[in-house]
mmCIF file of C-alpha atoms in Angstrom:
data_model
loop_
_atom_site.group_PDB
_atom_site.id
_atom_site.type_symbol
_atom_site.label_atom_id
_atom_site.label_comp_id
_atom_site.label_asym_id
_atom_site.label_seq_id
_atom_site.Cartn_x
_atom_site.Cartn_y
_atom_site.Cartn_z
ATOM 1 C CA MET A 1 6.211 11.203 45.225
ATOM 2 C CA ALA A 2 8.206 9.428 47.763
ATOM 3 C CA SER A 3 6.709 7.439 50.572
ATOM 4 C CA LYS A 4 8.416 9.074 53.436
ATOM 5 C CA ASN A 5 8.886 5.637 55.011
ATOM 6 C CA ARG A 6 5.319 4.766 54.992
ATOM 7 C CA PRO A 7 4.992 0.923 54.845
ATOM 8 C CA ASP A 8 1.750 1.117 52.853
ATOM 9 C CA ARG A 9 3.336 2.784 49.847
ATOM 10 C CA LEU A 10 6.626 1.801 48.060
ATOM 11 C CA GLN A 11 9.185 4.608 47.782
ATOM 12 C CA VAL A 12 10.217 5.354 44.135
ATOM 13 C CA GLY A 13 11.666 8.868 44.618
ATOM 14 C CA LYS A 14 14.719 10.115 46.412
ATOM 15 C CA ASN A 15 15.006 10.218 50.221
ATOM 16 C CA HIS A 16 13.883 13.458 51.717
ATOM 17 C CA SER A 17 16.027 13.611 54.822
ATOM 18 C CA PHE A 18 19.137 12.174 56.367
ATOM 19 C CA TRP A 19 16.889 10.316 58.710
ATOM 20 C CA GLN A 20 14.945 8.475 56.034
ATOM 21 C CA SER A 21 18.324 7.566 54.399
ATOM 22 C CA TRP A 22 19.430 6.353 57.810
ATOM 23 C CA LEU A 23 16.382 4.267 58.249
ATOM 24 C CA HIS A 24 16.843 2.591 54.817
ATOM 25 C CA ALA A 25 20.567 1.831 55.772
ATOM 26 C CA TRP A 26 19.545 0.436 59.189
ATOM 27 C CA ASN A 27 16.835 -1.858 57.495
ATOM 28 C CA GLY A 28 19.468 -3.024 55.038
ATOM 29 C CA LEU A 29 21.763 -4.054 57.958
ATOM 30 C CA LYS A 30 18.908 -5.682 59.838
ATOM 31 C CA THR A 31 18.118 -7.601 56.602
ATOM 32 C CA VAL A 32 21.556 -8.989 56.166
ATOM 33 C CA VAL A 33 21.725 -10.155 59.714
ATOM 34 C CA VAL A 34 18.233 -11.841 59.530
ATOM 35 C CA GLU A 35 18.582 -13.427 56.219
ATOM 36 C CA GLU A 36 22.179 -14.337 56.132
ATOM 37 C CA ARG A 37 23.360 -17.202 58.448
ATOM 38 C CA ASN A 38 27.005 -16.462 57.809
ATOM 39 C CA MET A 39 26.509 -12.769 58.851
ATOM 40 C CA ARG A 40 25.172 -14.046 62.105
ATOM 41 C CA THR A 41 28.234 -16.313 62.518
ATOM 42 C CA HIS A 42 30.688 -13.419 61.783
ATOM 43 C CA LEU A 43 28.727 -11.296 64.444
ATOM 44 C CA VAL A 44 29.057 -13.878 67.101
ATOM 45 C CA LEU A 45 32.707 -14.577 66.359
ATOM 46 C CA GLY A 46 33.413 -10.852 66.310
ATOM 47 C CA VAL A 47 31.786 -10.277 69.661
ATOM 48 C CA LEU A 48 33.699 -13.167 71.096
ATOM 49 C CA ALA A 49 36.969 -11.670 69.626
ATOM 50 C CA LEU A 50 36.186 -8.385 71.217
ATOM 51 C CA LEU A 51 35.335 -9.890 74.638
ATOM 52 C CA LEU A 52 38.699 -11.910 74.317
ATOM 53 C CA GLY A 53 40.532 -8.635 73.502
ATOM 54 C CA TRP A 54 38.949 -7.002 76.639
ATOM 55 C CA TRP A 55 39.992 -10.054 78.790
ATOM 56 C CA VAL A 56 43.676 -9.930 77.655
ATOM 57 C CA ASN A 57 43.918 -6.159 77.813
ATOM 58 C CA LEU A 58 44.909 -5.377 74.190
ATOM 59 C CA THR A 59 46.745 -2.191 73.503
ATOM 60 C CA VAL A 60 45.185 0.456 71.529
ATOM 61 C CA ASN A 61 47.076 -0.524 68.384
ATOM 62 C CA GLN A 62 45.941 -4.123 68.871
ATOM 63 C CA TRP A 63 42.281 -2.993 69.208
ATOM 64 C CA LEU A 64 42.608 -1.174 65.995
ATOM 65 C CA TRP A 65 43.788 -4.163 64.136
ATOM 66 C CA LEU A 66 41.092 -6.319 65.680
ATOM 67 C CA CYS A 67 38.311 -3.974 64.874
ATOM 68 C CA LEU A 68 39.663 -3.541 61.343
ATOM 69 C CA VAL A 69 39.447 -7.215 60.578
ATOM 70 C CA ILE A 70 36.105 -7.775 62.168
ATOM 71 C CA PHE A 71 34.545 -4.999 60.131
ATOM 72 C CA MET A 72 36.435 -5.985 57.032
ATOM 73 C CA VAL A 73 35.000 -9.628 57.251
ATOM 74 C CA MET A 74 31.414 -8.155 57.814
ATOM 75 C CA LEU A 75 31.745 -5.822 54.776
ATOM 76 C CA CYS A 76 32.957 -8.601 52.639
ATOM 77 C CA GLU A 77 29.758 -10.549 53.749
ATOM 78 C CA ILE A 78 27.595 -7.635 53.030
ATOM 79 C CA ASN A 79 29.195 -7.240 49.592
ATOM 80 C CA ASN A 80 28.632 -11.025 49.023
ATOM 81 C CA THR A 81 25.081 -10.749 49.856
ATOM 82 C CA ILE A 82 24.646 -7.785 47.483
ATOM 83 C CA ALA A 83 26.188 -9.790 44.663
ATOM 84 C CA GLU A 84 24.147 -12.824 45.351
ATOM 85 C CA ASN A 85 20.814 -10.686 45.367
ATOM 86 C CA ILE A 86 21.886 -8.886 42.159
ATOM 87 C CA CYS A 87 22.588 -12.210 40.383
ATOM 88 C CA ASP A 88 19.462 -13.721 41.483
ATOM 89 C CA LEU A 89 17.545 -10.543 40.360
ATOM 90 C CA VAL A 90 18.944 -10.724 36.990
ATOM 91 C CA THR A 91 19.057 -14.422 36.391
ATOM 92 C CA GLY A 92 15.787 -15.280 38.280
ATOM 93 C CA PRO A 93 15.388 -19.142 38.646
ATOM 94 C CA HIS A 94 17.793 -19.839 35.891
ATOM 95 C CA TYR A 95 21.368 -20.839 36.021
ATOM 96 C CA HIS A 96 23.925 -18.732 34.422
ATOM 97 C CA PRO A 97 27.668 -19.489 34.485
ATOM 98 C CA LEU A 98 28.586 -15.761 34.817
ATOM 99 C CA ALA A 99 26.209 -15.503 37.800
ATOM 100 C CA LYS A 100 28.034 -18.408 39.380
ATOM 101 C CA LYS A 101 31.312 -16.906 38.735
ATOM 102 C CA VAL A 102 30.269 -13.569 40.395
ATOM 103 C CA LYS A 103 28.752 -15.372 43.323
ATOM 104 C CA ASP A 104 32.020 -17.614 43.727
ATOM 105 C CA ILE A 105 34.370 -14.568 43.598
ATOM 106 C CA ALA A 106 32.202 -12.680 46.196
ATOM 107 C CA ALA A 107 32.357 -15.763 48.477
ATOM 108 C CA GLY A 108 36.007 -16.129 48.012
ATOM 109 C CA ALA A 109 36.495 -12.509 49.051
ATOM 110 C CA VAL A 110 34.745 -13.340 52.426
ATOM 111 C CA VAL A 111 36.980 -16.405 52.816
ATOM 112 C CA PHE A 112 40.127 -14.303 52.020
ATOM 113 C CA ALA A 113 39.093 -11.581 54.629
ATOM 114 C CA ALA A 114 38.192 -14.293 57.187
ATOM 115 C CA ALA A 115 41.674 -15.883 56.720
ATOM 116 C CA PHE A 116 43.323 -12.583 57.364
ATOM 117 C CA ALA A 117 41.292 -12.046 60.444
ATOM 118 C CA VAL A 118 42.322 -15.547 61.665
ATOM 119 C CA LEU A 119 45.933 -14.631 61.060
ATOM 120 C CA VAL A 120 45.644 -11.214 62.903
ATOM 121 C CA GLY A 121 43.745 -12.958 65.640
ATOM 122 C CA LEU A 122 46.682 -15.426 66.111
ATOM 123 C CA ILE A 123 49.219 -12.679 66.075
ATOM 124 C CA LEU A 124 47.168 -10.851 68.794
ATOM 125 C CA PHE A 125 46.136 -13.541 71.051
ATOM 126 C CA VAL A 126 48.631 -16.329 70.919
ATOM 127 C CA PRO A 127 51.417 -14.343 72.636
ATOM 128 C CA LYS A 128 48.835 -13.325 75.479
ATOM 129 C CA LEU A 129 47.221 -16.696 75.730
ATOM 130 C CA TRP A 130 50.271 -19.005 75.491
ATOM 131 C CA PRO A 131 51.792 -18.090 78.991
ATOM 132 C CA LEU A 132 48.338 -18.600 80.546
ATOM 133 C CA LEU A 133 47.927 -21.962 78.839
ATOM 134 C CA MET A 134 51.464 -23.181 80.020
ATOM 135 C CA ALA A 135 50.879 -21.987 83.530
ATOM 136 C CA TRP A 136 47.522 -23.817 83.587
ATOM 137 C CA LEU A 137 49.185 -27.007 82.275
#
């Protein structure tokens, strides 16, 4: 029988409600933020990018691009964390070259997404900030 989210019993069955599923998902998000330093870094940089976007008055389309790359980087980081945890679960304390390969590929996806986010950020913000910088100098 399922635990109905009681902390004193482990759940082994299916979720019984939408809200139970929602609670598990929320706990997963909290876990990745608490346990993964890189996710916290992505969150802070994402919030800073959103604040900068508000300050420079991005258009609707620019907001869509900005939000897309922020969420893409965070999704890649979540998937990277999943890959690392599954590899650690399977290999335990032992080294396995295939586990390293999986972890490296997942980390590479985060770097790839972050590089795209930087490129989009440059395209969005340089034209808006360059005149301000020139006026200030």
